[in-house]
Amino acid sequence: FSLSGTIDPQGNISGTASPGSGLVMTFAGVLDSARSSISLGNYTFKGGCADGDSGALTGVRFKPVTGIYSGTLGDTAVSADLTQSNLGQKPNGYLHVSGTVTYTSPTCSEVFAIKESWLAGSYIQLSLTAKDGTSTGVYGRVVDSTASQLDLADLEGGCGSGGYGTLTQQ
């Protein structure tokens, strides 16, 4: 959707976003000196089903989820080679992550390709498919703005029992 606004020399921002259907969001805040976070912000919606909604606004720029991440999900060793891009960005604002995820347990070893992905802020979800058609999904969060850790869950058990865990960027 369309976004317009201004940033003055002191880092004060103000803007308007309009996704259509008569809905308009106005916002204001203060950028830090590195231009990587917004504080003291507020937003207000006019029109549509959110008419009158308002509140505090903060924001942090996240580094791309790109690189080799490894750790465990439950009792399964996992290594993920991930690349974030805005290519294939979904119309609802989610970013795209491509790559492969390798599961290794005492009973199996499987390489999954990322079939679909959803990434927005700290939220990440990956739909995985192996060459033999086996599929699983993982979801969770990017722990901090450096994107050095992913807290994930695979409740379907891609290769083994599945579970929760943390993958750390190598």
Coordinates of N, CA, C and O in Angstrom, one line a residue:
F1 N 0.8 -1.2 0.0 CA 0.0 0.0 0.0 C 0.9 1.2 0.0 O 2.1 1.2 0.3
S2 N 0.3 2.3 -0.3 CA 1.1 3.6 -0.5 C 1.5 4.1 0.9 O 0.7 4.0 1.9
L3 N 2.7 4.6 1.0 CA 3.3 5.2 2.2 C 4.0 6.5 1.8 O 4.7 6.5 0.9
S4 N 3.7 7.5 2.5 CA 4.4 8.8 2.3 C 4.6 9.5 3.6 O 3.9 9.2 4.6
G5 N 5.7 10.3 3.6 CA 5.9 11.0 4.9 C 7.2 11.8 4.8 O 7.8 12.0 3.7
T6 N 7.6 12.3 5.9 CA 8.8 13.2 6.0 C 9.7 12.8 7.2 O 9.1 12.2 8.2
I7 N 10.9 13.1 7.1 CA 11.9 13.0 8.2 C 12.6 14.3 8.3 O 13.3 14.7 7.3
D8 N 12.6 15.0 9.4 CA 13.3 16.3 9.5 C 14.7 16.0 10.0 O 15.1 14.9 10.3
P9 N 15.6 17.0 10.0 CA 17.0 16.8 10.3 C 17.2 16.3 11.8 O 18.2 15.7 12.1
Q10 N 16.2 16.5 12.7 CA 16.3 16.0 14.0 C 15.8 14.6 14.2 O 15.9 14.0 15.3
G11 N 15.4 14.0 13.1 CA 14.9 12.6 13.1 C 13.4 12.5 13.4 O 12.9 11.4 13.6
N12 N 12.7 13.6 13.5 CA 11.2 13.5 13.7 C 10.6 13.0 12.4 O 10.8 13.5 11.3
I13 N 9.7 12.0 12.5 CA 9.1 11.4 11.3 C 7.6 11.6 11.4 O 7.0 11.7 12.5
S14 N 6.9 11.8 10.3 CA 5.5 11.8 10.3 C 5.1 11.2 8.9 O 5.8 11.4 7.9
G15 N 4.0 10.5 8.9 CA 3.6 9.9 7.6 C 2.2 9.5 7.6 O 1.4 9.5 8.5
T16 N 1.8 9.0 6.4 CA 0.5 8.5 6.1 C 0.6 7.2 5.3 O 1.4 7.1 4.4
A17 N -0.1 6.2 5.7 CA -0.2 4.9 4.9 C -1.6 4.7 4.6 O -2.5 4.9 5.4
S18 N -1.9 4.2 3.3 CA -3.2 4.0 2.9 C -3.3 2.7 2.1 O -2.9 2.6 1.0
P19 N -3.9 1.6 2.7 CA -4.0 0.4 2.0 C -5.2 0.3 1.1 O -5.4 -0.7 0.4
G20 N -6.0 1.3 1.1 CA -7.2 1.3 0.2 C -8.5 1.2 1.0 O -8.4 1.2 2.2
S21 N -9.6 1.1 0.3 CA -10.9 1.0 0.9 C -11.2 2.1 1.9 O -11.9 1.8 2.9
G22 N -10.6 3.2 1.7 CA -10.9 4.4 2.6 C -10.2 4.4 3.9 O -10.4 5.3 4.7
L23 N -9.4 3.4 4.2 CA -8.6 3.3 5.4 C -7.3 4.1 5.3 O -6.6 3.9 4.3
V24 N -7.0 4.9 6.3 CA -5.8 5.7 6.3 C -5.2 5.7 7.7 O -5.9 5.9 8.7
M25 N -3.9 5.4 7.7 CA -3.2 5.4 9.0 C -2.2 6.6 9.0 O -1.4 6.7 8.1
T26 N -2.3 7.4 10.0 CA -1.3 8.5 10.2 C -0.4 8.1 11.3 O -0.8 7.4 12.3
F27 N 0.9 8.5 11.3 CA 1.8 8.1 12.3 C 2.9 9.2 12.5 O 3.1 10.0 11.6
A28 N 3.5 9.2 13.7 CA 4.6 10.1 14.0 C 5.5 9.5 15.0 O 5.1 8.5 15.7
G29 N 6.8 9.9 15.1 CA 7.7 9.3 16.0 C 9.1 10.0 15.8 O 9.2 11.0 15.1
V30 N 10.1 9.4 16.5 CA 11.4 10.0 16.5 C 12.4 8.8 16.2 O 12.4 7.8 16.8
L31 N 13.2 9.0 15.1 CA 14.2 8.1 14.7 C 15.5 8.3 15.6 O 15.8 9.4 15.9
D32 N 16.1 7.2 16.0 CA 17.4 7.3 16.7 C 18.5 7.8 15.7 O 18.2 7.9 14.5
S33 N 19.6 8.2 16.2 CA 20.7 8.8 15.3 C 21.2 7.8 14.2 O 21.6 8.2 13.2
A34 N 21.1 6.5 14.5 CA 21.5 5.5 13.5 C 20.4 5.2 12.5 O 20.6 4.4 11.6
R35 N 19.3 5.8 12.7 CA 18.1 5.6 11.8 C 17.7 4.1 11.8 O 17.2 3.6 10.8
S36 N 17.8 3.4 13.0 CA 17.4 2.0 13.0 C 16.3 1.7 14.0 O 15.9 0.6 14.1
S37 N 15.8 2.7 14.7 CA 14.6 2.5 15.6 C 13.8 3.7 15.7 O 14.3 4.8 15.5
I38 N 12.5 3.5 16.0 CA 11.5 4.6 16.2 C 11.1 4.5 17.6 O 10.7 3.5 18.1
S39 N 11.1 5.7 18.3 CA 10.5 5.8 19.6 C 9.6 6.9 19.7 O 9.4 7.7 18.8
L40 N 8.9 7.1 20.9 CA 8.0 8.2 21.1 C 7.0 8.3 20.0 O 6.6 9.4 19.7
G41 N 6.6 7.2 19.4 CA 5.7 7.2 18.3 C 4.2 7.0 18.7 O 3.9 6.5 19.7
N42 N 3.3 7.4 17.7 CA 1.9 7.1 17.9 C 1.3 6.9 16.5 O 1.9 7.3 15.5
Y43 N 0.2 6.3 16.4 CA -0.6 6.1 15.2 C -2.0 6.3 15.4 O -2.6 6.2 16.5
T44 N -2.8 6.6 14.3 CA -4.2 6.7 14.4 C -4.8 6.2 13.0 O -4.2 6.6 12.0
F45 N -5.8 5.4 13.1 CA -6.6 5.0 11.9 C -7.8 5.8 11.7 O -8.5 6.1 12.7
K46 N -8.1 6.1 10.4 CA -9.4 6.7 10.1 C -10.0 6.0 8.9 O -9.3 5.5 8.0
G47 N -11.3 5.7 9.0 CA -12.0 5.0 8.0 C -11.9 3.5 8.2 O -11.1 3.0 9.0
G48 N -12.7 2.8 7.5 CA -12.7 1.3 7.5 C -13.1 0.8 8.9 O -13.5 1.5 9.8
C49 N -12.8 -0.5 9.1 CA -13.1 -1.2 10.3 C -12.2 -0.8 11.5 O -12.6 -1.1 12.6
A50 N -11.1 -0.1 11.2 CA -10.2 0.3 12.3 C -10.4 1.8 12.7 O -9.6 2.3 13.5
D51 N -11.5 2.4 12.2 CA -11.7 3.8 12.4 C -11.6 4.2 13.9 O -12.3 3.5 14.7
G52 N -10.8 5.1 14.2 CA -10.6 5.6 15.6 C -9.6 4.9 16.4 O -9.3 5.3 17.5
D53 N -9.1 3.7 15.9 CA -8.1 3.0 16.6 C -6.8 3.8 16.7 O -6.4 4.4 15.7
S54 N -6.1 3.9 17.8 CA -4.9 4.7 18.0 C -4.1 4.1 19.1 O -4.6 3.3 19.9
G55 N -2.8 4.4 19.1 CA -1.9 3.9 20.2 C -0.5 4.2 20.0 O -0.1 5.0 19.1
A56 N 0.4 3.6 20.8 CA 1.8 3.9 20.8 C 2.4 3.1 19.6 O 2.0 2.0 19.2
L57 N 3.5 3.7 19.0 CA 4.2 3.1 17.9 C 5.7 3.1 18.2 O 6.2 4.1 18.6
T58 N 6.3 1.9 18.1 CA 7.7 1.8 18.2 C 8.2 0.9 17.0 O 7.4 0.1 16.5
G59 N 9.4 0.9 16.7 CA 9.9 0.1 15.6 C 11.4 -0.1 15.7 O 12.1 0.8 16.2
V60 N 11.8 -1.2 15.2 CA 13.3 -1.6 15.1 C 13.6 -2.2 13.8 O 12.8 -3.0 13.3
R61 N 14.7 -1.8 13.2 CA 15.1 -2.4 11.9 C 15.8 -3.7 12.2 O 16.7 -3.7 13.0
F62 N 15.4 -4.8 11.6 CA 16.0 -6.1 11.8 C 17.0 -6.3 10.6 O 16.7 -6.0 9.5
K63 N 18.1 -6.9 11.0 CA 19.0 -7.4 9.9 C 18.4 -8.5 9.2 O 17.5 -9.2 9.7
P64 N 18.7 -8.8 7.9 CA 18.2 -9.9 7.2 C 18.4 -11.2 7.8 O 19.5 -11.4 8.4
V65 N 17.5 -12.1 7.7 CA 17.7 -13.5 8.2 C 18.4 -14.2 7.0 O 17.8 -14.8 6.1
T66 N 19.7 -14.1 7.1 CA 20.5 -14.7 6.0 C 21.8 -15.3 6.6 O 22.4 -14.7 7.5
G67 N 22.1 -16.5 6.2 CA 23.3 -17.2 6.7 C 23.0 -18.6 7.1 O 21.9 -19.2 6.8
I68 N 24.0 -19.2 7.7 CA 23.9 -20.6 8.2 C 23.5 -20.6 9.7 O 24.2 -19.9 10.5
Y69 N 22.4 -21.2 10.0 CA 21.9 -21.3 11.4 C 21.9 -22.8 11.8 O 21.5 -23.6 11.0
S70 N 22.4 -23.1 13.0 CA 22.3 -24.5 13.5 C 21.9 -24.5 15.0 O 22.1 -23.6 15.7
G71 N 21.4 -25.7 15.3 CA 21.0 -26.0 16.7 C 20.2 -27.2 16.7 O 20.4 -28.1 15.9
T72 N 19.2 -27.3 17.6 CA 18.4 -28.5 17.7 C 16.9 -28.1 17.8 O 16.6 -27.0 18.3
L73 N 16.0 -28.9 17.3 CA 14.6 -28.8 17.5 C 14.2 -30.1 18.2 O 14.3 -31.2 17.5
G74 N 13.9 -30.1 19.5 CA 13.7 -31.3 20.2 C 15.0 -32.1 20.3 O 16.0 -31.5 20.6
D75 N 15.0 -33.4 19.8 CA 16.2 -34.2 19.9 C 16.8 -34.3 18.5 O 17.6 -35.2 18.2
T76 N 16.4 -33.4 17.6 CA 16.9 -33.5 16.2 C 17.9 -32.3 15.9 O 17.5 -31.1 16.1
A77 N 19.1 -32.6 15.4 CA 20.0 -31.6 15.0 C 19.5 -30.9 13.7 O 19.0 -31.6 12.8
V78 N 19.6 -29.6 13.6 CA 19.0 -28.9 12.5 C 20.1 -27.8 12.0 O 20.6 -27.1 12.8
S79 N 20.3 -27.8 10.7 CA 21.1 -26.8 10.1 C 20.3 -26.1 9.0 O 19.7 -26.8 8.1
A80 N 20.3 -24.8 8.9 CA 19.5 -24.1 7.9 C 20.3 -23.1 7.2 O 21.1 -22.3 7.8
D81 N 20.3 -23.1 5.9 CA 21.0 -22.2 5.0 C 19.9 -21.3 4.5 O 19.2 -21.6 3.5
L82 N 19.8 -20.1 5.0 CA 18.7 -19.2 4.7 C 19.2 -17.9 4.0 O 20.2 -17.4 4.3
T83 N 18.3 -17.4 3.1 CA 18.5 -16.1 2.5 C 17.2 -15.3 2.4 O 16.2 -15.8 1.8
Q84 N 17.2 -14.2 3.1 CA 16.0 -13.3 3.1 C 16.1 -12.4 1.9 O 17.2 -11.8 1.6
S85 N 15.0 -12.1 1.2 CA 14.9 -11.1 0.2 C 13.5 -10.6 0.1 O 12.6 -11.1 0.7
N86 N 13.3 -9.5 -0.6 CA 12.0 -9.0 -0.8 C 11.5 -9.4 -2.1 O 10.4 -9.1 -2.5
L87 N 12.3 -10.3 -2.9 CA 11.7 -10.9 -4.1 C 10.6 -11.9 -3.7 O 10.8 -12.6 -2.7
G88 N 9.6 -11.8 -4.4 CA 8.5 -12.7 -4.0 C 7.7 -12.2 -2.8 O 6.9 -13.0 -2.2
Q89 N 7.9 -11.0 -2.4 CA 7.2 -10.4 -1.2 C 5.7 -10.6 -1.4 O 5.2 -10.3 -2.5
K90 N 5.1 -11.0 -0.4 CA 3.7 -11.3 -0.5 C 2.9 -10.0 -0.4 O 3.4 -9.0 0.2
P91 N 1.7 -9.9 -1.0 CA 1.0 -8.6 -1.0 C 0.6 -8.1 0.4 O 0.4 -6.9 0.5
N92 N 0.6 -9.0 1.4 CA 0.2 -8.6 2.7 C 1.4 -8.1 3.5 O 1.3 -7.9 4.7
G93 N 2.6 -7.9 2.9 CA 3.8 -7.3 3.5 C 4.8 -8.3 4.0 O 5.8 -7.9 4.5
Y94 N 4.5 -9.6 4.0 CA 5.5 -10.6 4.4 C 6.7 -10.6 3.5 O 6.5 -10.5 2.3
L95 N 7.9 -10.8 4.0 CA 9.1 -10.9 3.2 C 9.3 -12.4 2.9 O 8.7 -13.3 3.6
H96 N 10.2 -12.7 2.0 CA 10.5 -14.1 1.5 C 11.8 -14.6 2.1 O 12.8 -13.8 2.2
V97 N 11.9 -15.8 2.5 CA 13.1 -16.5 2.9 C 13.2 -17.8 2.0 O 12.3 -18.5 1.9
S98 N 14.4 -18.0 1.4 CA 14.6 -19.2 0.6 C 15.8 -19.9 1.2 O 16.5 -19.4 2.1
G99 N 16.0 -21.2 0.7 CA 17.1 -22.0 1.2 C 16.7 -23.4 1.5 O 15.6 -23.9 1.1
T100 N 17.6 -24.0 2.3 CA 17.3 -25.4 2.7 C 17.5 -25.6 4.2 O 18.2 -24.8 4.8
V101 N 16.8 -26.6 4.7 CA 16.9 -26.9 6.2 C 17.2 -28.4 6.3 O 16.5 -29.2 5.7
T102 N 18.3 -28.8 6.9 CA 18.7 -30.2 7.1 C 18.5 -30.7 8.5 O 18.9 -30.0 9.4
Y103 N 17.7 -31.8 8.6 CA 17.4 -32.4 9.8 C 18.3 -33.7 9.9 O 18.4 -34.4 9.0
T104 N 18.9 -33.9 11.1 CA 19.7 -35.1 11.3 C 19.4 -35.6 12.7 O 19.5 -34.9 13.7
S105 N 18.9 -36.9 12.7 CA 18.6 -37.5 14.0 C 19.2 -39.0 14.0 O 19.6 -39.4 12.9
P106 N 19.1 -39.7 15.1 CA 19.7 -41.1 15.0 C 18.9 -42.0 14.0 O 19.4 -42.9 13.5
T107 N 17.7 -41.6 13.7 CA 16.9 -42.5 12.8 C 16.7 -42.0 11.4 O 16.2 -42.7 10.6
C108 N 17.1 -40.7 11.1 CA 17.0 -40.3 9.7 C 17.8 -39.0 9.5 O 18.2 -38.3 10.4
S109 N 18.0 -38.7 8.2 CA 18.6 -37.5 7.8 C 17.8 -37.0 6.6 O 17.6 -37.8 5.6
E110 N 17.4 -35.8 6.6 CA 16.5 -35.3 5.5 C 16.8 -33.8 5.2 O 17.0 -33.1 6.1
V111 N 16.9 -33.5 3.9 CA 17.1 -32.1 3.5 C 15.8 -31.6 2.9 O 15.2 -32.2 2.0
F112 N 15.3 -30.5 3.5 CA 14.1 -29.9 3.1 C 14.4 -28.6 2.3 O 15.2 -27.8 2.8
A113 N 13.6 -28.3 1.3 CA 13.7 -27.0 0.6 C 12.5 -26.2 1.2 O 11.5 -26.7 1.6
I114 N 12.8 -24.9 1.2 CA 11.7 -24.0 1.7 C 10.7 -23.8 0.5 O 11.1 -23.2 -0.5
K115 N 9.5 -24.3 0.7 CA 8.5 -24.2 -0.3 C 7.8 -22.8 -0.2 O 7.5 -22.2 -1.2
E116 N 7.4 -22.4 1.0 CA 6.8 -21.1 1.2 C 7.4 -20.5 2.5 O 7.8 -21.3 3.4
S117 N 7.3 -19.2 2.6 CA 7.8 -18.6 3.8 C 7.0 -17.3 4.1 O 6.4 -16.7 3.2
W118 N 7.0 -16.9 5.4 CA 6.4 -15.7 5.9 C 7.3 -15.1 6.9 O 7.7 -15.8 7.9
L119 N 7.7 -13.9 6.7 CA 8.6 -13.2 7.6 C 8.2 -11.7 7.7 O 8.0 -11.0 6.7
A120 N 7.9 -11.3 8.9 CA 7.5 -9.9 9.2 C 8.0 -9.6 10.6 O 7.6 -10.2 11.6
G121 N 8.8 -8.5 10.7 CA 9.3 -8.2 12.1 C 10.0 -9.4 12.7 O 11.0 -9.9 12.1
S122 N 9.6 -9.8 13.8 CA 10.3 -11.0 14.5 C 9.6 -12.3 14.2 O 10.1 -13.3 14.6
Y123 N 8.5 -12.3 13.4 CA 7.7 -13.5 13.2 C 8.3 -14.2 11.9 O 8.5 -13.6 10.9
I124 N 8.5 -15.5 12.0 CA 9.0 -16.3 10.9 C 8.2 -17.6 10.8 O 8.0 -18.3 11.9
Q125 N 7.8 -18.0 9.6 CA 7.2 -19.4 9.4 C 7.7 -19.9 8.1 O 7.8 -19.2 7.1
L126 N 8.1 -21.2 8.1 CA 8.7 -21.8 6.9 C 7.9 -23.1 6.6 O 7.7 -23.9 7.5
S127 N 7.5 -23.3 5.4 CA 6.8 -24.5 4.9 C 7.9 -25.3 4.2 O 8.4 -24.8 3.2
L128 N 8.2 -26.5 4.6 CA 9.4 -27.3 4.1 C 8.9 -28.5 3.4 O 8.0 -29.2 3.9
T129 N 9.6 -28.8 2.3 CA 9.3 -30.1 1.5 C 10.6 -30.7 1.1 O 11.5 -30.1 0.6
A130 N 10.6 -32.1 1.3 CA 11.8 -32.8 0.9 C 11.6 -33.4 -0.5 O 10.5 -33.4 -1.0
K131 N 12.6 -33.9 -1.1 CA 12.6 -34.5 -2.4 C 11.6 -35.7 -2.5 O 10.9 -35.9 -3.5
D132 N 11.4 -36.4 -1.4 CA 10.5 -37.6 -1.4 C 9.0 -37.1 -1.1 O 8.2 -38.0 -1.0
G133 N 8.8 -35.8 -1.0 CA 7.5 -35.3 -0.8 C 7.1 -35.1 0.7 O 6.0 -34.6 1.0
T134 N 8.0 -35.6 1.6 CA 7.8 -35.4 3.0 C 7.7 -33.9 3.3 O 8.5 -33.1 2.7
S135 N 6.8 -33.4 4.1 CA 6.7 -32.0 4.4 C 6.6 -31.8 5.9 O 6.1 -32.7 6.7
T136 N 7.0 -30.6 6.3 CA 6.8 -30.2 7.7 C 6.8 -28.6 7.7 O 7.1 -28.0 6.7
G137 N 6.5 -28.1 8.8 CA 6.5 -26.6 9.0 C 7.2 -26.2 10.3 O 7.0 -26.9 11.3
V138 N 7.9 -25.1 10.2 CA 8.5 -24.6 11.5 C 8.0 -23.1 11.6 O 7.7 -22.5 10.6
Y139 N 7.8 -22.7 12.8 CA 7.4 -21.3 13.0 C 8.1 -20.8 14.3 O 8.5 -21.6 15.1
G140 N 8.2 -19.5 14.5 CA 8.7 -19.0 15.7 C 9.1 -17.5 15.5 O 8.3 -16.8 14.8
R141 N 10.2 -17.1 16.1 CA 10.5 -15.7 16.1 C 12.0 -15.5 15.9 O 12.9 -16.4 16.3
V142 N 12.4 -14.4 15.3 CA 13.7 -13.9 15.3 C 14.0 -13.2 16.6 O 13.2 -12.3 17.0
V143 N 15.0 -13.7 17.4 CA 15.1 -13.3 18.8 C 15.4 -11.8 19.0 O 14.9 -11.2 19.8
D144 N 16.3 -11.3 18.1 CA 16.6 -9.8 18.3 C 16.9 -9.2 16.9 O 16.9 -9.9 15.9
S145 N 17.2 -7.9 16.9 CA 17.3 -7.2 15.6 C 18.6 -7.6 14.9 O 18.7 -7.3 13.7
T146 N 19.5 -8.3 15.5 CA 20.7 -8.7 14.8 C 20.5 -10.0 14.0 O 21.3 -10.4 13.2
A147 N 19.3 -10.6 14.2 CA 18.9 -11.9 13.5 C 19.9 -13.0 13.7 O 20.2 -13.8 12.8
S148 N 20.6 -13.0 14.9 CA 21.6 -14.0 15.1 C 21.0 -15.3 15.7 O 21.7 -16.3 15.8
Q149 N 19.8 -15.3 16.2 CA 19.1 -16.5 16.8 C 17.7 -16.5 16.3 O 17.0 -15.5 16.2
L150 N 17.2 -17.8 16.1 CA 15.8 -18.1 15.8 C 15.3 -19.0 16.8 O 15.9 -20.1 17.0
D151 N 14.2 -18.7 17.5 CA 13.5 -19.6 18.4 C 12.4 -20.2 17.6 O 11.5 -19.5 17.1
L152 N 12.5 -21.5 17.4 CA 11.5 -22.2 16.4 C 10.9 -23.4 17.1 O 11.3 -24.0 18.0
A153 N 9.8 -23.8 16.4 CA 9.1 -25.0 16.8 C 8.7 -25.8 15.6 O 8.3 -25.2 14.6
D154 N 8.9 -27.1 15.6 CA 8.4 -28.0 14.6 C 7.6 -29.0 15.3 O 8.1 -30.0 15.8
L155 N 6.3 -28.8 15.3 CA 5.4 -29.7 16.0 C 5.0 -30.9 15.2 O 4.4 -31.9 15.7
E156 N 5.3 -30.9 13.8 CA 5.0 -32.0 13.0 C 6.1 -33.1 13.0 O 5.8 -34.2 12.6
G157 N 7.3 -32.7 13.4 CA 8.4 -33.7 13.4 C 8.9 -34.0 12.1 O 8.7 -35.1 11.5
G158 N 9.7 -33.1 11.5 CA 10.2 -33.2 10.2 C 11.1 -34.5 10.0 O 11.2 -35.1 9.0
C159 N 11.8 -34.8 11.0 CA 12.7 -36.0 11.0 C 13.0 -36.4 12.5 O 13.9 -35.9 13.1
G160 N 12.1 -37.1 13.0 CA 12.2 -37.4 14.4 C 10.9 -37.0 15.1 O 9.8 -36.9 14.5
S161 N 11.1 -36.6 16.3 CA 9.9 -36.2 17.1 C 9.5 -34.8 17.1 O 8.5 -34.4 17.6
G162 N 10.3 -33.9 16.4 CA 10.0 -32.5 16.4 C 10.3 -31.9 17.7 O 10.9 -32.5 18.6
G163 N 9.8 -30.7 17.9 CA 10.0 -30.0 19.2 C 10.4 -28.6 19.0 O 10.3 -28.0 17.9
Y164 N 10.8 -28.0 20.1 CA 11.2 -26.6 20.2 C 12.7 -26.5 20.3 O 13.4 -27.4 20.8
G165 N 13.3 -25.4 19.9 CA 14.7 -25.1 20.0 C 15.1 -23.8 19.5 O 14.3 -23.0 19.0
T166 N 16.4 -23.6 19.6 CA 17.0 -22.4 19.1 C 18.1 -22.7 18.1 O 18.9 -23.6 18.3
L167 N 18.0 -22.0 16.9 CA 19.1 -22.1 15.9 C 19.9 -20.8 16.0 O 19.3 -19.7 16.1
T168 N 21.2 -20.9 16.0 CA 22.1 -19.8 16.1 C 22.9 -19.6 14.9 O 23.4 -20.6 14.3
Q169 N 23.0 -18.3 14.4 CA 23.8 -18.0 13.2 C 25.3 -18.3 13.4 O 25.9 -18.0 14.4
Q170 N 25.8 -19.0 12.5 CA 27.3 -19.5 12.5 C 28.2 -18.4 12.0 O 27.8 -17.6 11.1

